[in-house]
PDB file of C-alpha atoms in Angstrom:
ATOM      1  CA  MET I   1       1.245 -13.421  -9.871  1.00  0.00           C
ATOM      2  CA  TYR I   2      -2.110 -13.836  -8.132  1.00  0.00           C
ATOM      3  CA  PHE I   3      -0.689 -13.965  -4.606  1.00  0.00           C
ATOM      4  CA  PHE I   4       1.825 -11.207  -5.277  1.00  0.00           C
ATOM      5  CA  ILE I   5      -0.898  -8.787  -6.402  1.00  0.00           C
ATOM      6  CA  ALA I   6      -3.381  -9.871  -3.723  1.00  0.00           C
ATOM      7  CA  LEU I   7      -0.916  -9.481  -0.847  1.00  0.00           C
ATOM      8  CA  ALA I   8       0.492  -6.156  -2.086  1.00  0.00           C
ATOM      9  CA  ASN I   9      -3.001  -4.697  -2.412  1.00  0.00           C
ATOM     10  CA  THR I  10      -4.031  -6.076   0.967  1.00  0.00           C
ATOM     11  CA  ASP I  11      -1.047  -4.228   2.436  1.00  0.00           C
ATOM     12  CA  SER I  12      -2.242  -1.025   0.777  1.00  0.00           C
ATOM     13  CA  TYR I  13      -5.766  -1.360   2.189  1.00  0.00           C
ATOM     14  CA  LEU I  14      -4.463  -2.285   5.642  1.00  0.00           C
ATOM     15  CA  LEU I  15      -2.310   0.857   5.662  1.00  0.00           C
ATOM     16  CA  ALA I  16      -5.488   2.835   4.908  1.00  0.00           C
ATOM     17  CA  SER I  17      -7.292   1.030   7.742  1.00  0.00           C
ATOM     18  CA  MET I  18      -4.466   1.916  10.108  1.00  0.00           C
ATOM     19  CA  ALA I  19      -4.752   5.571   9.040  1.00  0.00           C
ATOM     20  CA  ILE I  20      -8.457   5.480   9.879  1.00  0.00           C
ATOM     21  CA  ASP I  21      -7.571   3.960  13.259  1.00  0.00           C
ATOM     22  CA  ARG I  22      -5.173   6.830  13.974  1.00  0.00           C
ATOM     23  CA  LEU I  23      -7.729   9.372  12.759  1.00  0.00           C
ATOM     24  CA  VAL I  24     -10.323   8.085  15.213  1.00  0.00           C
ATOM     25  CA  ALA I  25      -7.769   7.796  18.044  1.00  0.00           C
ATOM     26  CA  ILE I  26      -6.589  11.402  17.670  1.00  0.00           C
ATOM     27  CA  CYS I  27      -9.685  13.245  16.424  1.00  0.00           C
ATOM     28  CA  ASN I  28     -12.348  11.363  18.427  1.00  0.00           C
ATOM     29  CA  PRO I  29     -10.553   9.717  21.365  1.00  0.00           C
ATOM     30  CA  LEU I  30     -13.700   9.488  23.506  1.00  0.00           C
ATOM     31  CA  HIS I  31     -15.551   7.597  20.752  1.00  0.00           C
ATOM     32  CA  TYR I  32     -12.634   5.281  19.889  1.00  0.00           C
ATOM     33  CA  ASP I  33     -14.009   2.205  21.675  1.00  0.00           C
ATOM     34  CA  VAL I  34     -17.378   2.602  19.966  1.00  0.00           C
ATOM     35  CA  VAL I  35     -16.078   3.328  16.459  1.00  0.00           C
ATOM     36  CA  MET I  36     -13.183   0.845  16.399  1.00  0.00           C
ATOM     37  CA  ARG I  37     -15.001  -2.129  17.899  1.00  0.00           C
ATOM     38  CA  PRO I  38     -13.545  -5.555  17.042  1.00  0.00           C
ATOM     39  CA  GLN I  39     -16.448  -6.159  14.630  1.00  0.00           C
ATOM     40  CA  HIS I  40     -15.597  -2.996  12.680  1.00  0.00           C
ATOM     41  CA  CYS I  41     -11.914  -3.930  12.583  1.00  0.00           C
ATOM     42  CA  LEU I  42     -12.829  -7.401  11.314  1.00  0.00           C
ATOM     43  CA  LEU I  43     -15.033  -5.869   8.600  1.00  0.00           C
ATOM     44  CA  MET I  44     -12.165  -3.614   7.485  1.00  0.00           C
ATOM     45  CA  LEU I  45      -9.839  -6.630   7.357  1.00  0.00           C
ATOM     46  CA  LEU I  46     -12.302  -8.784   5.406  1.00  0.00           C
ATOM     47  CA  GLY I  47     -13.066  -5.907   3.027  1.00  0.00           C
ATOM     48  CA  SER I  48      -9.341  -5.366   2.425  1.00  0.00           C
ATOM     49  CA  CYS I  49      -8.761  -9.038   1.662  1.00  0.00           C
ATOM     50  CA  THR I  50     -11.871  -9.432  -0.520  1.00  0.00           C
ATOM     51  CA  ILE I  51     -11.210  -6.382  -2.691  1.00  0.00           C
ATOM     52  CA  SER I  52      -7.530  -7.315  -3.041  1.00  0.00           C
ATOM     53  CA  HIS I  53      -8.225 -10.904  -4.074  1.00  0.00           C
ATOM     54  CA  LEU I  54     -10.895  -9.864  -6.594  1.00  0.00           C
ATOM     55  CA  HIS I  55      -8.441  -7.336  -8.041  1.00  0.00           C
ATOM     56  CA  ALA I  56      -5.738 -10.020  -8.304  1.00  0.00           C
ATOM     57  CA  LEU I  57      -8.151 -12.431  -9.988  1.00  0.00           C
ATOM     58  CA  PHE I  58      -9.141  -9.773 -12.528  1.00  0.00           C
ATOM     59  CA  ARG I  59      -5.493  -8.977 -13.280  1.00  0.00           C
ATOM     60  CA  VAL I  60      -4.540 -12.659 -13.735  1.00  0.00           C
ATOM     61  CA  LEU I  61      -7.511 -13.241 -16.039  1.00  0.00           C
ATOM     62  CA  LEU I  62      -6.378 -10.287 -18.164  1.00  0.00           C
ATOM     63  CA  MET I  63      -2.837 -11.672 -18.382  1.00  0.00           C
ATOM     64  CA  SER I  64      -4.049 -15.172 -19.292  1.00  0.00           C
ATOM     65  CA  ARG I  65      -5.365 -13.841 -22.624  1.00  0.00           C
ATOM     66  CA  LEU I  66      -1.870 -12.812 -23.779  1.00  0.00           C
ATOM     67  CA  SER I  67       0.336 -14.948 -26.011  1.00  0.00           C
ATOM     68  CA  PHE I  68       4.091 -15.321 -25.612  1.00  0.00           C
ATOM     69  CA  CYS I  69       6.451 -16.187 -28.461  1.00  0.00           C
ATOM     70  CA  ALA I  70      10.043 -15.871 -27.309  1.00  0.00           C
ATOM     71  CA  SER I  71      11.629 -16.264 -23.900  1.00  0.00           C
ATOM     72  CA  HIS I  72       9.434 -17.183 -20.958  1.00  0.00           C
ATOM     73  CA  VAL I  73      12.028 -16.068 -18.416  1.00  0.00           C
ATOM     74  CA  ILE I  74      10.967 -13.035 -16.414  1.00  0.00           C
ATOM     75  CA  LYS I  75      13.950 -10.965 -15.314  1.00  0.00           C
ATOM     76  CA  HIS I  76      12.226  -9.667 -12.242  1.00  0.00           C
ATOM     77  CA  PHE I  77      11.940 -10.335  -8.537  1.00  0.00           C
ATOM     78  CA  PHE I  78       8.350 -11.623  -8.875  1.00  0.00           C
ATOM     79  CA  CYS I  79       5.971 -12.479 -11.674  1.00  0.00           C
ATOM     80  CA  ASP I  80       4.572  -8.962 -11.888  1.00  0.00           C
ATOM     81  CA  THR I  81       2.379  -7.242 -14.460  1.00  0.00           C
ATOM     82  CA  GLN I  82       4.907  -4.985 -16.223  1.00  0.00           C
ATOM     83  CA  PRO I  83       7.524  -7.715 -16.894  1.00  0.00           C
ATOM     84  CA  VAL I  84       4.832 -10.078 -18.211  1.00  0.00           C
ATOM     85  CA  LEU I  85       3.410  -7.388 -20.497  1.00  0.00           C
ATOM     86  CA  LYS I  86       6.943  -6.686 -21.739  1.00  0.00           C
ATOM     87  CA  LEU I  87       7.418 -10.384 -22.680  1.00  0.00           C
ATOM     88  CA  SER I  88       4.143 -10.699 -24.559  1.00  0.00           C
ATOM     89  CA  CYS I  89       4.154 -10.716 -28.350  1.00  0.00           C
ATOM     90  CA  SER I  90       0.432  -9.803 -28.477  1.00  0.00           C
ATOM     91  CA  ASP I  91      -0.875  -6.274 -28.612  1.00  0.00           C
ATOM     92  CA  THR I  92      -0.848  -5.179 -24.965  1.00  0.00           C
ATOM     93  CA  SER I  93      -2.203  -1.643 -25.407  1.00  0.00           C
ATOM     94  CA  SER I  94      -5.704  -2.512 -24.166  1.00  0.00           C
ATOM     95  CA  ASN I  95      -4.200  -4.466 -21.259  1.00  0.00           C
ATOM     96  CA  GLN I  96      -1.982  -1.508 -20.361  1.00  0.00           C
ATOM     97  CA  ILE I  97      -4.947   0.875 -20.324  1.00  0.00           C
ATOM     98  CA  VAL I  98      -7.074  -1.464 -18.204  1.00  0.00           C
ATOM     99  CA  VAL I  99      -4.192  -2.223 -15.836  1.00  0.00           C
ATOM    100  CA  MET I 100      -3.323   1.475 -15.438  1.00  0.00           C
ATOM    101  CA  THR I 101      -6.904   2.621 -14.757  1.00  0.00           C
ATOM    102  CA  GLU I 102      -7.644  -0.318 -12.514  1.00  0.00           C
ATOM    103  CA  THR I 103      -4.370   0.170 -10.614  1.00  0.00           C
ATOM    104  CA  LEU I 104      -5.257   3.830 -10.173  1.00  0.00           C
ATOM    105  CA  ALA I 105      -8.529   2.810  -8.545  1.00  0.00           C
ATOM    106  CA  VAL I 106      -6.992   0.149  -6.304  1.00  0.00           C
ATOM    107  CA  ILE I 107      -3.861   2.046  -5.218  1.00  0.00           C
ATOM    108  CA  VAL I 108      -5.069   5.659  -5.278  1.00  0.00           C
ATOM    109  CA  THR I 109      -8.254   5.026  -3.261  1.00  0.00           C
ATOM    110  CA  PRO I 110      -6.411   3.814  -0.119  1.00  0.00           C
ATOM    111  CA  PHE I 111      -3.747   6.483  -0.630  1.00  0.00           C
ATOM    112  CA  LEU I 112      -6.389   9.236  -0.727  1.00  0.00           C
ATOM    113  CA  CYS I 113      -7.965   7.746   2.388  1.00  0.00           C
ATOM    114  CA  ILE I 114      -4.577   7.965   4.137  1.00  0.00           C
ATOM    115  CA  LEU I 115      -4.037  11.510   2.867  1.00  0.00           C
ATOM    116  CA  PHE I 116      -7.481  12.664   4.034  1.00  0.00           C
ATOM    117  CA  SER I 117      -6.961  11.010   7.432  1.00  0.00           C
ATOM    118  CA  TYR I 118      -3.641  12.743   7.982  1.00  0.00           C
ATOM    119  CA  LEU I 119      -4.973  16.125   6.846  1.00  0.00           C
ATOM    120  CA  ARG I 120      -7.731  15.818   9.463  1.00  0.00           C
ATOM    121  CA  ILE I 121      -5.161  14.688  12.050  1.00  0.00           C
ATOM    122  CA  ILE I 122      -2.908  17.688  11.305  1.00  0.00           C
ATOM    123  CA  VAL I 123      -5.826  20.118  11.658  1.00  0.00           C
ATOM    124  CA  THR I 124      -6.808  18.505  14.976  1.00  0.00           C
ATOM    125  CA  VAL I 125      -3.241  18.430  16.315  1.00  0.00           C
ATOM    126  CA  LEU I 126      -2.661  22.091  15.471  1.00  0.00           C
ATOM    127  CA  ARG I 127      -5.623  22.941  17.718  1.00  0.00           C
ATOM    128  CA  ILE I 128      -4.025  21.208  20.729  1.00  0.00           C
ATOM    129  CA  PRO I 129      -2.755  23.985  23.027  1.00  0.00           C
ATOM    130  CA  SER I 130       0.184  22.203  24.695  1.00  0.00           C
ATOM    131  CA  ALA I 131       3.433  21.279  22.947  1.00  0.00           C
ATOM    132  CA  ALA I 132       3.538  17.970  24.838  1.00  0.00           C
ATOM    133  CA  GLY I 133       0.069  17.096  23.548  1.00  0.00           C
ATOM    134  CA  LYS I 134       1.067  17.910  19.984  1.00  0.00           C
ATOM    135  CA  TRP I 135       4.233  15.816  20.276  1.00  0.00           C
ATOM    136  CA  LYS I 136       2.297  12.841  21.681  1.00  0.00           C
ATOM    137  CA  ALA I 137      -0.250  13.012  18.849  1.00  0.00           C
ATOM    138  CA  PHE I 138       2.401  13.307  16.123  1.00  0.00           C
ATOM    139  CA  SER I 139       4.530  10.521  17.643  1.00  0.00           C
ATOM    140  CA  THR I 140       1.493   8.244  17.387  1.00  0.00           C
ATOM    141  CA  CYS I 141       1.560   8.712  13.606  1.00  0.00           C
ATOM    142  CA  GLY I 142       5.313   8.764  12.922  1.00  0.00           C
ATOM    143  CA  SER I 143       5.865   5.041  12.467  1.00  0.00           C
ATOM    144  CA  HIS I 144       2.815   4.642  10.239  1.00  0.00           C
ATOM    145  CA  LEU I 145       3.859   7.585   8.058  1.00  0.00           C
ATOM    146  CA  THR I 146       7.328   6.046   7.639  1.00  0.00           C
ATOM    147  CA  VAL I 147       5.861   2.752   6.403  1.00  0.00           C
ATOM    148  CA  VAL I 148       3.366   4.570   4.141  1.00  0.00           C
ATOM    149  CA  SER I 149       6.211   6.609   2.594  1.00  0.00           C
ATOM    150  CA  LEU I 150       8.353   3.528   1.914  1.00  0.00           C
ATOM    151  CA  PHE I 151       5.455   1.506   0.515  1.00  0.00           C
ATOM    152  CA  TYR I 152       3.751   4.130  -1.647  1.00  0.00           C
ATOM    153  CA  GLY I 153       6.999   5.740  -2.784  1.00  0.00           C
ATOM    154  CA  SER I 154       8.181   2.514  -4.398  1.00  0.00           C
ATOM    155  CA  VAL I 155       4.706   1.490  -5.636  1.00  0.00           C
ATOM    156  CA  ILE I 156       4.164   4.838  -7.359  1.00  0.00           C
ATOM    157  CA  TYR I 157       7.620   4.612  -8.952  1.00  0.00           C
ATOM    158  CA  VAL I 158       6.949   1.119 -10.332  1.00  0.00           C
ATOM    159  CA  TYR I 159       3.317   1.312 -11.442  1.00  0.00           C
ATOM    160  CA  PHE I 160       2.519   4.874 -12.452  1.00  0.00           C
ATOM    161  CA  ARG I 161       4.542   5.262 -15.615  1.00  0.00           C
ATOM    162  CA  PRO I 162       4.216   3.920 -19.157  1.00  0.00           C
ATOM    163  CA  LEU I 163       5.567   0.505 -20.143  1.00  0.00           C
ATOM    164  CA  SER I 164       8.065   2.211 -22.482  1.00  0.00           C
ATOM    165  CA  MET I 165       9.894   3.594 -19.414  1.00  0.00           C
ATOM    166  CA  TYR I 166      10.176   0.124 -17.855  1.00  0.00           C
ATOM    167  CA  SER I 167      13.672  -0.763 -16.622  1.00  0.00           C
ATOM    168  CA  VAL I 168      14.429  -4.281 -15.373  1.00  0.00           C
ATOM    169  CA  VAL I 169      17.124  -3.305 -12.863  1.00  0.00           C
ATOM    170  CA  LYS I 170      15.455  -0.184 -11.432  1.00  0.00           C
ATOM    171  CA  ASP I 171      12.053  -1.863 -11.130  1.00  0.00           C
ATOM    172  CA  ARG I 172      13.575  -4.911  -9.463  1.00  0.00           C
ATOM    173  CA  VAL I 173      15.129  -2.699  -6.775  1.00  0.00           C
ATOM    174  CA  ALA I 174      11.888  -0.732  -6.274  1.00  0.00           C
ATOM    175  CA  THR I 175       9.858  -3.951  -6.096  1.00  0.00           C
ATOM    176  CA  ILE I 176      12.201  -5.341  -3.452  1.00  0.00           C
ATOM    177  CA  MET I 177      11.564  -2.151  -1.452  1.00  0.00           C
ATOM    178  CA  TYR I 178       7.818  -2.691  -1.093  1.00  0.00           C
ATOM    179  CA  THR I 179       7.777  -6.503  -1.068  1.00  0.00           C
ATOM    180  CA  VAL I 180      10.753  -7.291   1.180  1.00  0.00           C
ATOM    181  CA  VAL I 181      12.230  -4.199   2.861  1.00  0.00           C
ATOM    182  CA  THR I 182       8.978  -2.552   4.002  1.00  0.00           C
ATOM    183  CA  PRO I 183       7.479  -5.716   5.588  1.00  0.00           C
ATOM    184  CA  MET I 184      10.861  -6.570   7.130  1.00  0.00           C
ATOM    185  CA  MET I 185      11.184  -3.065   8.603  1.00  0.00           C
ATOM    186  CA  ASN I 186       7.593  -2.970   9.937  1.00  0.00           C
ATOM    187  CA  PRO I 187       8.348  -4.626  13.309  1.00  0.00           C
ATOM    188  CA  PHE I 188      11.362  -2.365  13.852  1.00  0.00           C
ATOM    189  CA  ILE I 189       9.586   0.832  12.778  1.00  0.00           C
ATOM    190  CA  TYR I 190       6.467   0.140  14.838  1.00  0.00           C
ATOM    191  CA  SER I 191       8.504  -0.902  17.891  1.00  0.00           C
ATOM    192  CA  LEU I 192      10.197   2.530  17.993  1.00  0.00           C
ATOM    193  CA  ARG I 193       7.134   3.748  19.912  1.00  0.00           C
ATOM    194  CA  ASN I 194       7.625   1.041  22.531  1.00  0.00           C
ATOM    195  CA  LYS I 195       9.053   2.530  25.749  1.00  0.00           C
ATOM    196  CA  ASP I 196      11.147  -0.580  26.498  1.00  0.00           C
ATOM    197  CA  MET I 197      12.717  -0.357  23.032  1.00  0.00           C
ATOM    198  CA  LYS I 198      13.576   3.328  23.552  1.00  0.00           C
ATOM    199  CA  ARG I 199      15.288   2.571  26.869  1.00  0.00           C
ATOM    200  CA  GLY I 200      17.234  -0.415  25.422  1.00  0.00           C
TER     201      GLY I 200
END
């Protein structure tokens, strides 16, 4: 459970970092080399990993306080929070509240960062006078927006609803979307911008 949560949240923060990269590249292209220096990129990476691992540790410590009476078989793709809460015979209401509010902070913060970045990008692109310039700027963001839509669409479906609406089959499919399909599609989606790939 620890690694599942840590890696999923790291992905979320890295998507936000990539949105910031695109924001700087499109809105401040002359300052890009100064703003996105390797040291700043490394700090964003380390911050993403640190916050994600602390979040995962907190979540696992919360789950370790639960007691389980019946079956210990989780009918899910991974050992995730909702299936474990569903198996517990303890009162999970406080855990559900903490998990929901804490998930809001960890998932919504990077999502809002991405949203703000793309709103600024849209405003900047609309000011570009030439159609070719607008197309070039939007094509820079297309692959990232595709990955963000796949990732956050399935994450929001799985995590932002009450435990009473939990469905084993539907959640398993949605979890596979953001844990397997999105990372597997990343190389293909991001290579669509590659000129050699377009010609081939």
